[in-house]
Coordinates of C-alpha atoms and ligand atoms in Angstrom, one line a residue:
X253 CA 7.6 -3.0 -20.1
X254 CA 5.5 0.2 -21.4
X255 CA 2.6 1.5 -19.0
X256 CA -0.7 2.4 -20.6
X257 CA -3.7 4.2 -18.6
X258 CA -6.6 2.4 -17.6
X259 CA -8.4 4.9 -19.1
X260 CA -6.7 4.8 -22.9
X261 CA -6.3 8.5 -23.2
X262 CA -2.1 8.8 -22.5
X263 CA 0.0 7.7 -24.7
X264 CA 2.2 4.8 -23.4
X265 CA 5.3 5.8 -20.7
X266 CA 8.1 3.9 -20.2
X267 CA 8.8 2.3 -16.4
X268 CA 10.8 5.7 -15.1
X269 CA 8.2 7.7 -16.6
X270 CA 5.5 5.7 -15.0
X271 CA 7.3 6.1 -11.4
X272 CA 7.3 10.1 -11.3
X273 CA 4.3 10.6 -12.4
X274 CA 1.7 8.3 -10.0
X275 CA -1.3 9.2 -11.7
X276 CA -2.1 9.2 -15.5
X277 CA -2.9 12.4 -17.2
X278 CA -6.2 11.6 -18.4
X279 CA -7.2 10.8 -14.8
X280 CA -6.6 6.7 -14.9
X281 CA -4.1 4.2 -13.1
X282 CA -1.2 3.1 -15.3
X283 CA -1.0 -0.7 -15.8
X284 CA 1.8 -3.0 -17.6
X285 CA 1.1 -3.5 -20.9
X286 CA 1.1 -6.9 -20.1
X287 CA 1.6 -9.5 -17.5
X288 CA 4.1 -11.5 -17.6
X289 CA 3.3 -15.2 -17.6
X290 CA 6.7 -16.8 -14.8
X291 CA 5.4 -20.4 -14.9
X292 CA 8.6 -21.4 -15.9
X293 CA 10.4 -20.3 -13.6
X294 CA 8.7 -21.2 -10.1
X295 CA 10.9 -24.3 -9.1
X296 CA 14.2 -21.8 -10.2
X297 CA 12.8 -18.9 -7.6
X298 CA 11.7 -21.3 -4.8
X299 CA 14.6 -20.8 -3.1
X300 CA 15.9 -17.7 -4.1
X301 CA 16.2 -15.0 -1.1
X302 CA 13.3 -12.4 -0.6
X303 CA 15.8 -9.6 -2.4
X304 CA 17.0 -12.2 -5.3
X305 CA 13.4 -12.7 -6.2
X306 CA 12.6 -8.9 -6.0
X307 CA 15.5 -8.3 -9.0
X308 CA 13.6 -11.3 -11.1
X309 CA 10.6 -9.9 -10.6
X310 CA 11.3 -6.3 -10.6
X311 CA 13.4 -6.8 -13.6
X312 CA 10.0 -8.2 -15.2
X313 CA 8.4 -4.7 -15.4
X314 CA 11.6 -2.4 -15.5
X315 CA 13.3 -2.7 -18.2
X316 CA 15.0 0.8 -18.3
X317 CA 17.3 1.0 -15.3
X318 CA 20.3 -1.6 -15.9
X319 CA 19.9 -4.8 -13.9
X320 CA 23.0 -4.2 -11.9
X321 CA 21.8 -0.9 -10.5
X322 CA 18.5 -2.4 -10.2
X323 CA 20.1 -5.1 -7.3
X324 CA 21.7 -2.4 -5.7
X325 CA 18.8 -0.3 -5.1
X326 CA 17.2 -3.3 -4.5
X327 CA 19.6 -4.4 -1.8
X328 CA 20.1 -0.7 -0.2
X329 CA 15.9 -0.8 0.1
X330 CA 15.5 -3.8 2.4
X331 CA 18.8 -3.2 4.5
X332 CA 16.9 -1.1 6.7
X333 CA 14.7 -4.3 7.4
X334 CA 15.5 -6.1 11.1
X335 CA 14.8 -9.2 9.7
X336 CA 17.2 -11.3 7.4
X337 CA 14.2 -13.0 5.4
X338 CA 12.8 -9.2 5.0
X339 CA 8.9 -10.4 5.1
X340 CA 9.8 -14.1 6.9
X341 CA 6.7 -16.4 7.7
X342 CA 5.8 -17.9 10.9
X343 CA 3.5 -20.2 11.9
X344 CA 0.6 -19.7 14.9
X345 CA -2.1 -22.7 15.0
X346 CA -3.1 -23.7 12.0
X347 CA -2.2 -20.3 10.2
X348 CA 1.1 -19.1 8.5
X349 CA 1.3 -15.1 9.7
X350 CA 3.3 -13.5 7.1
X351 CA 5.0 -10.5 9.0
X352 CA 5.5 -7.9 6.3
X353 CA 6.1 -5.3 9.8
X354 CA 10.2 -5.4 10.2
X355 CA 11.2 -2.0 8.4
X356 CA 11.7 0.9 9.7
X357 CA 8.0 2.1 10.4
X358 CA 6.4 -1.2 11.3
X359 CA 4.2 -1.5 8.8
X360 CA 4.3 -3.2 5.4
X361 CA 4.0 0.1 3.6
X362 CA 7.5 -0.1 4.2
X363 CA 7.9 -3.1 2.0
X364 CA 7.1 -0.6 -1.4
X365 CA 7.9 2.9 0.2
X366 CA 11.7 1.9 0.8
X367 CA 12.0 0.7 -2.5
X368 CA 10.2 3.8 -3.9
X369 CA 12.5 6.1 -2.4
X370 CA 15.7 4.7 -3.8
X371 CA 14.3 4.3 -7.4
X372 CA 12.8 8.0 -7.0
X373 CA 16.6 9.0 -6.3
X374 CA 17.8 7.0 -8.7
X375 CA 15.9 8.7 -11.7
X376 CA 16.4 12.2 -9.8
X377 CA 19.8 11.7 -10.1
X378 CA 20.0 10.5 -13.7
X379 CA 17.8 12.9 -15.0
X380 CA 19.5 16.3 -13.0
X381 CA 15.9 16.9 -11.2
X382 CA 14.4 17.4 -8.2
X383 CA 10.9 16.3 -6.6
X384 CA 8.9 17.8 -3.8
X385 CA 6.5 15.2 -2.6
X386 CA 3.6 16.3 -1.2
X387 CA 1.5 14.0 0.6
X388 CA -1.7 13.6 2.9
X389 CA -2.5 10.8 5.4
X390 CA -4.6 9.5 8.6
X391 CA -1.3 7.5 9.8
X392 CA 1.1 4.6 8.5
X393 CA 1.3 6.1 4.9
X394 CA 3.1 9.0 5.9
X395 CA 5.3 7.9 8.1
X396 CA 6.5 5.1 6.2
X397 CA 6.9 8.0 2.9
X398 CA 8.9 9.8 5.1
X399 CA 11.3 7.3 6.2
X400 CA 11.8 6.1 2.4
X401 CA 12.9 9.4 1.5
X402 CA 14.4 10.8 4.8
X403 CA 17.8 12.4 4.2
X404 CA 17.7 12.5 0.1
X405 CA 19.6 15.4 -1.7
X406 CA 17.5 15.5 -4.2
X407 CA 13.6 15.1 -2.5
X408 CA 11.8 17.3 -0.1
X409 CA 8.8 15.7 1.6
X410 CA 5.6 17.4 2.9
X411 CA 3.0 15.2 4.7
X412 CA -0.2 17.1 5.9
X413 CA -2.0 15.1 8.6
X414 CA -4.6 16.1 10.5
X415 CA -3.5 17.3 14.5
X416 CA -4.7 15.1 17.4
X417 CA -6.3 13.1 15.2
X418 CA -3.5 9.8 14.0
X419 CA -2.4 7.8 16.9
X420 CA 0.3 8.9 19.1
X421 CA 2.9 6.6 17.8
X422 CA 2.1 7.6 13.9
X423 CA 1.8 10.7 15.0
X424 CA 5.7 10.1 16.5
X425 CA 7.1 8.3 13.7
X426 CA 5.9 11.7 11.7
X427 CA 7.4 14.5 13.8
X428 CA 10.7 12.9 15.1
X429 CA 12.8 12.5 11.7
X430 CA 15.2 15.5 12.1
X431 CA 16.1 15.1 8.6
X432 CA 16.0 18.7 6.6
X433 CA 14.3 17.6 3.7
X434 CA 11.6 16.6 5.9
X435 CA 8.4 18.6 6.5
X436 CA 5.7 17.7 8.8
X437 CA 2.8 19.7 8.5
X438 CA -0.4 19.5 11.1
X439 CA -3.1 20.7 9.6
X440 CA -6.0 21.9 11.5
X441 CA -8.9 20.0 10.6
X442 CA -10.1 16.1 9.2
X443 CA -8.3 13.6 7.5
X444 CA -10.9 14.3 4.9
X445 CA -9.4 18.6 4.7
X446 CA -6.2 17.4 4.0
X447 CA -7.3 15.5 0.8
X448 CA -8.6 18.3 0.1
X449 CA -5.6 20.5 0.2
X450 CA -3.6 18.0 -2.1
X451 CA -6.0 17.7 -4.3
X452 CA -6.5 21.9 -4.7
X453 CA -2.8 22.2 -4.5
X454 CA -2.0 19.6 -7.5
X455 CA -4.6 21.4 -9.0
X456 CA -2.9 24.7 -9.4
X457 CA -0.8 24.0 -12.5
X458 CA 1.8 26.4 -11.6
X459 CA 2.7 25.1 -8.9
X460 CA 2.8 21.6 -9.9
X461 CA 5.0 22.4 -12.5
X462 CA 7.0 24.8 -11.3
X463 CA 7.8 23.0 -7.9
X464 CA 8.0 19.7 -9.6
X465 CA 5.2 18.0 -7.3
X466 CA 5.2 14.0 -6.8
X467 CA 2.7 11.9 -5.0
X468 CA 3.7 9.1 -3.3
X469 CA -0.1 7.8 -2.4
X470 CA -0.8 4.2 -3.3
X471 CA -1.9 4.2 -6.9
X472 CA 1.7 4.4 -7.7
X473 CA 2.6 1.4 -9.7
X474 CA 5.7 0.8 -8.3
X475 CA 4.2 0.3 -5.1
X476 CA 2.1 -2.2 -6.3
X477 CA 4.7 -4.3 -8.1
X478 CA 7.0 -3.9 -5.0
X479 CA 4.1 -5.6 -2.7
X480 CA 4.0 -8.7 -5.4
X481 CA 7.4 -10.1 -4.3
X482 CA 6.4 -11.4 -0.7
X483 CA 3.2 -13.4 -2.7
X484 CA 5.9 -15.1 -4.3
X485 CA 8.2 -15.6 -1.3
X486 CA 5.8 -16.8 1.0
X487 CA 3.8 -18.8 -1.5
X488 CA 6.8 -20.3 -3.0
X489 CA 7.9 -22.4 0.0
X490 CA 4.7 -23.5 0.5
X491 CA 5.1 -26.2 -2.3
X492 CA 1.0 -26.2 -2.6
X493 CA -1.5 -23.5 -3.9
X494 CA -2.2 -21.6 -1.0
X495 CA -4.9 -19.1 0.3
X496 CA -4.1 -15.7 1.5
X497 CA -5.9 -13.8 3.9
X498 CA -5.4 -10.0 3.0
X499 CA -6.7 -6.9 5.5
X500 CA -7.6 -4.8 3.2
X501 CA -8.1 -0.5 2.6
X502 CA -7.4 0.6 -0.4
X503 CA -7.0 -2.8 -2.7
X504 CA -3.4 -1.8 -2.9
X505 CA -2.2 -5.0 -1.3
X506 CA -4.6 -7.8 -2.3
X507 CA -4.4 -6.4 -5.7
X508 CA -0.8 -7.2 -5.9
X509 CA -2.0 -10.5 -4.5
X510 CA -4.2 -10.8 -7.6
X511 CA -1.5 -9.7 -9.7
X512 CA 0.7 -12.3 -8.3
X513 CA -1.8 -15.8 -8.9
X514 CA -2.2 -14.1 -12.6
X515 CA 1.2 -14.0 -13.2
X516 CA 1.2 -18.0 -12.4
X517 CA 1.7 -18.5 -8.8
X518 CA -0.8 -21.2 -7.5
X519 CA -2.9 -19.5 -5.4
X520 CA -6.5 -21.1 -3.8
X521 CA -8.3 -18.0 -2.7
X522 CA -7.8 -14.7 -2.1
X523 CA -9.7 -13.8 1.5
X524 CA -10.7 -10.2 1.2
X525 CA -11.1 -8.2 4.6
X526 CA -12.2 -5.4 5.6
X527 CA -13.3 -3.5 8.5
X528 CA -16.9 -2.1 9.2
X529 CA -15.9 0.2 6.4
X530 CA -17.5 -2.8 3.9
X531 CA -17.6 -1.3 0.4
X532 CA -15.2 -3.9 -1.1
X533 CA -16.9 -6.8 0.7
X534 CA -20.1 -6.1 0.0
X535 CA -18.5 -5.4 -3.9
X536 CA -17.3 -9.2 -4.2
X537 CA -20.6 -10.8 -2.4
X538 CA -23.2 -8.4 -5.0
X539 CA -21.3 -6.5 -7.8
X540 CA -21.9 -3.6 -6.0
X541 CA -20.0 -0.7 -5.5
X542 CA -21.2 1.9 -3.2
X543 CA -19.8 4.7 -1.7
X544 CA -20.7 5.2 2.2
X545 CA -20.0 7.5 5.0
X546 CA -16.4 6.5 6.5
X547 CA -16.9 5.3 10.3
X548 CA -14.0 5.3 12.7
X549 CA -13.0 1.6 13.9
X550 CA -9.5 0.4 15.6
X551 CA -7.9 -0.5 12.2
X552 CA -7.5 3.1 11.6
X553 CA -5.3 2.0 7.9
X554 CA -8.5 0.4 6.5
X555 CA -11.2 3.5 7.5
X556 CA -11.4 4.0 3.6
X557 CA -14.5 4.1 1.3
X558 CA -13.3 4.6 -1.7
X559 CA -10.5 2.2 -3.2
X560 CA -7.9 4.5 -4.9
X561 CA -6.5 1.4 -6.6
X562 CA -9.8 -1.1 -7.1
X563 CA -9.8 1.1 -10.3
X564 CA -7.2 -1.3 -11.8
X565 CA -8.4 -4.2 -10.5
X566 CA -12.2 -3.5 -12.6
X567 CA -10.0 -2.5 -15.6
X568 CA -9.2 -6.3 -15.7
X569 CA -12.5 -7.6 -14.9
X570 CA -13.5 -5.2 -18.0
X571 CA -11.5 -7.6 -20.1
X572 CA -8.9 -5.0 -20.5
X573 CA -11.4 -2.2 -22.2
X574 CA -10.4 1.2 -21.2
X575 CA -14.0 2.3 -22.5
X576 CA -16.0 0.2 -20.7
X577 CA -14.1 0.7 -17.5
X578 CA -14.5 4.9 -18.1
X579 CA -18.0 4.3 -18.1
X580 CA -18.0 2.7 -15.0
X581 CA -15.7 5.2 -13.2
X582 CA -18.3 8.0 -14.7
X583 CA -21.5 6.2 -13.1
X584 CA -19.6 5.9 -10.0
X585 CA -18.1 9.6 -10.1
X586 CA -21.9 10.7 -11.1
X587 CA -24.1 8.2 -8.8
X588 CA -21.6 7.0 -5.7
X589 CA -22.3 3.6 -7.3
X590 CA -21.3 1.0 -9.8
X591 CA -23.0 -2.5 -10.7
X592 CA -20.7 -5.6 -11.8
X593 CA -22.5 -7.7 -13.7
X594 CA -20.9 -11.2 -13.5
X595 CA -20.3 -13.4 -16.7
X596 CA -20.2 -16.9 -14.7
X597 CA -21.5 -18.9 -11.7
X598 CA -18.6 -17.7 -9.7
X599 CA -19.7 -14.5 -8.5
X600 CA -17.4 -11.7 -9.5
X601 CA -14.1 -13.5 -9.7
X602 CA -14.1 -17.5 -8.0
X603 CA -10.6 -16.2 -6.7
X604 CA -12.0 -13.9 -4.2
X605 CA -13.6 -14.9 -0.7
X606 CA -14.9 -11.4 0.9
X607 CA -15.9 -11.0 4.6
X608 CA -16.0 -7.5 6.7
X609 CA -15.3 -7.8 10.1
X610 CA -16.4 -5.9 13.3
X611 CA -15.2 -4.4 16.3
X612 CA -15.9 -6.8 18.6
X613 CA -14.7 -10.2 16.2
X614 CA -11.4 -8.5 16.1
X615 CA -10.5 -7.4 19.4
X616 CA -11.8 -11.7 20.2
X617 CA -9.2 -12.4 17.8
X618 CA -6.7 -10.6 19.3
X619 CA -7.4 -12.1 22.6
X620 CA -8.2 -15.8 21.5
X621 CA -4.5 -15.7 19.4
X622 CA -3.0 -14.1 22.7
X623 CA -4.2 -17.1 24.7
X624 CA -4.1 -19.9 22.2
X625 CA -0.4 -19.1 20.7
X626 CA 0.8 -16.3 22.8
X627 CA 1.1 -14.6 19.7
X628 CA 0.2 -10.6 20.0
X629 CA -1.8 -9.4 16.7
X630 CA -2.5 -6.0 15.5
X631 CA -6.2 -5.0 14.6
X632 CA -5.1 -4.9 11.4
X633 CA -4.0 -8.0 10.9
X634 CA -6.9 -9.5 13.6
X635 CA -9.1 -8.6 10.8
X636 CA -7.3 -10.7 7.6
X637 CA -7.1 -13.8 11.0
X638 CA -10.6 -13.7 11.6
X639 CA -12.2 -13.7 8.3
X640 CA -9.7 -16.6 7.1
X641 CA -10.8 -18.5 10.5
X642 CA -14.5 -17.5 9.3
X643 CA -13.8 -18.8 5.7
X644 CA -11.4 -21.5 5.5
X645 CA -11.5 -23.3 9.5
X646 CA -8.6 -25.9 9.5
X647 CA -7.3 -25.1 6.0
X648 CA -3.8 -23.3 6.1
X649 CA -4.0 -19.8 5.1
X650 CA -0.9 -17.6 5.0
X651 CA -2.3 -14.4 6.6
X652 CA -1.0 -11.1 6.0
X653 CA 0.5 -8.9 8.6
X654 CA 0.3 -5.5 8.1
X655 CA 1.6 -3.7 11.2
X656 CA 3.4 -4.5 14.2
X657 CA 1.0 -4.4 17.4
X658 CA 3.3 -1.6 18.7
X659 CA 1.6 0.5 16.4
X660 CA -1.9 -0.1 17.6
X661 CA -1.0 -0.5 21.9
X662 CA -4.8 0.6 22.9
X663 CA -6.7 -2.0 21.1
X664 CA -4.1 -4.5 22.0
X665 CA -4.4 -3.6 25.3
X666 CA -8.6 -3.1 25.1
X667 CA -8.1 -6.9 23.6
X668 CA -5.8 -8.6 26.9
X669 CA -6.3 -6.3 29.4
X670 CA -2.8 -5.5 29.5
X671 CA -0.4 -3.2 28.2
X672 CA 1.7 -6.1 26.2
X673 CA 2.3 -4.3 22.7
X674 CA 5.8 -3.2 22.8
X675 CA 8.8 -2.7 20.1
X676 CA 11.9 -0.8 21.0
X677 CA 11.5 1.6 18.0
X678 CA 8.5 2.6 19.4
X679 CA 9.7 3.1 22.6
X680 CA 12.4 5.0 21.7
X681 CA 10.0 7.4 20.2
X682 CA 9.0 8.8 23.5
X683 CA 12.3 10.7 24.2
X684 CA 12.9 12.3 21.2
X685 CA 12.5 15.9 20.4
X686 CA 9.7 16.5 17.6
X687 CA 9.5 19.0 15.0
X688 CA 6.0 19.9 13.2
X689 CA 4.8 23.3 11.6
X690 CA 1.2 24.0 12.2
X691 CA -0.8 25.4 9.3
X692 CA -4.6 26.4 8.9
X693 CA -6.4 24.1 6.9
X694 CA -5.9 26.8 3.8
X695 CA -4.7 26.1 0.4
X696 CA -2.7 28.8 0.0
X697 CA -0.8 28.5 3.8
X698 CA 0.0 24.9 2.0
X699 CA 1.3 26.7 -1.3
X700 CA 3.0 29.3 0.3
X701 CA 5.0 26.7 2.5
X702 CA 6.2 24.5 0.1
X703 CA 7.0 27.5 -2.4
X704 CA 9.3 29.1 0.7
X705 CA 11.0 25.5 1.9
X706 CA 10.4 23.1 -1.1
X707 CA 13.6 22.0 -3.1
X708 CA 14.0 24.1 -7.0
Ligands
PLP264 C1 -2.4 0.6 4.3 C2 -2.9 -0.3 5.8 C3 -3.8 -1.6 5.2 C4 -4.7 -1.6 4.3 O1 -3.8 -1.9 2.5 P1 -4.6 -1.6 1.4 O2 -3.4 -1.1 0.3 O3 -5.1 0.0 1.5 O4 -5.5 -2.3 1.1 C5 -3.7 -2.6 5.8 N1 -2.8 -2.8 7.3 C6 -2.3 -1.6 7.5 C7 -1.3 -1.4 8.8 C8 -1.6 -0.6 6.8 O5 -1.1 0.3 7.1

């Protein structure tokens, strides 16, 4: 399988190059040249374990790593999960909850980043190269990325986070990791400052090439690919077309669901759920994609305005026409808005239904689910469950649970009135020694630190 850019100005790349590149050199996102059709294999896949299914699906997108090696990488990646099914589905009332939080940092990002860490190490070893990963995080991505590469010989990771503005648990998950290749950079600034520092550092070709800087944000194709697996794993066990409710921020997770449907998984609806940052739900209901101000909510991992993965979906909406897509992206860059005229009567894409869910409804959903079923939802998952209840009342929907409630104990306490959200992995963080480096929001300070402490 070769990878091409949504902007059409990059020669096709191999899977391994796509994993290391992240963003395409022409500013677009990498997509596979074709989307495989697996309808003739669904019955054979139905009873496969998560790992065996992952091997089948990843093999379709990756033809430059031998299958036995790939099997070993997948086995190791998911050995860090604390459930034998990796991503189990449990029934809660009418809904099915797909628990994606059994990995080391208790958020769904582990599913992709545990595999990506092993892919990085394998590819770098084969090429005799090293990599310095630089990232900016408002919380979950940083800790999951660190957990994915900690302790690896040929990688150092530098994660910038806004001092005092991530949740307590998220900060501890980044600063209690003792491995020498992990650098948690506590930046005196906001998340936007961290992102600006990231962009400015990557914009300096001398350090980007000289220090072999790599990225782990959700535009990396391998992250989307790894997320396709759990849609098949959960969907095929239901033996009938299913709907999925997906709490959404950067459009990475739900885009993987769209790909699964396009590959042939019988999907009735994809329910896209946002918090008050509703740029995506507005788009699916009106065709207008308009940048607004970021609002801080009780589901902070979805406090995003511009969804970095949306460009991939828009590329397919444009009929894989890179020129048309580029025009839309240019419009958006210039005016902060783009309009998509849907052809048919079904809106933008009849597979999608979209809702924005406010804080009061989110809290009421956590409370209601706890009182009726004794099951605690985290505030992100609750956004998806609330949208499913509104859009498909009574119908069984698979709701993606993207974090364990113990990651967001304050919101849970506010909802149920008690300190109920605990997990041994979070409780164990309390006594651990912390280690981070305080830096000003200054690009020269960040560059100097990476030069001094990075691997060469
Ligand atoms: C990142 C994250 C999301 C949003 O996922 P996207 O792929 O960005 O749409 C939802 N919930 C949690 C807990 C997350 O960490």
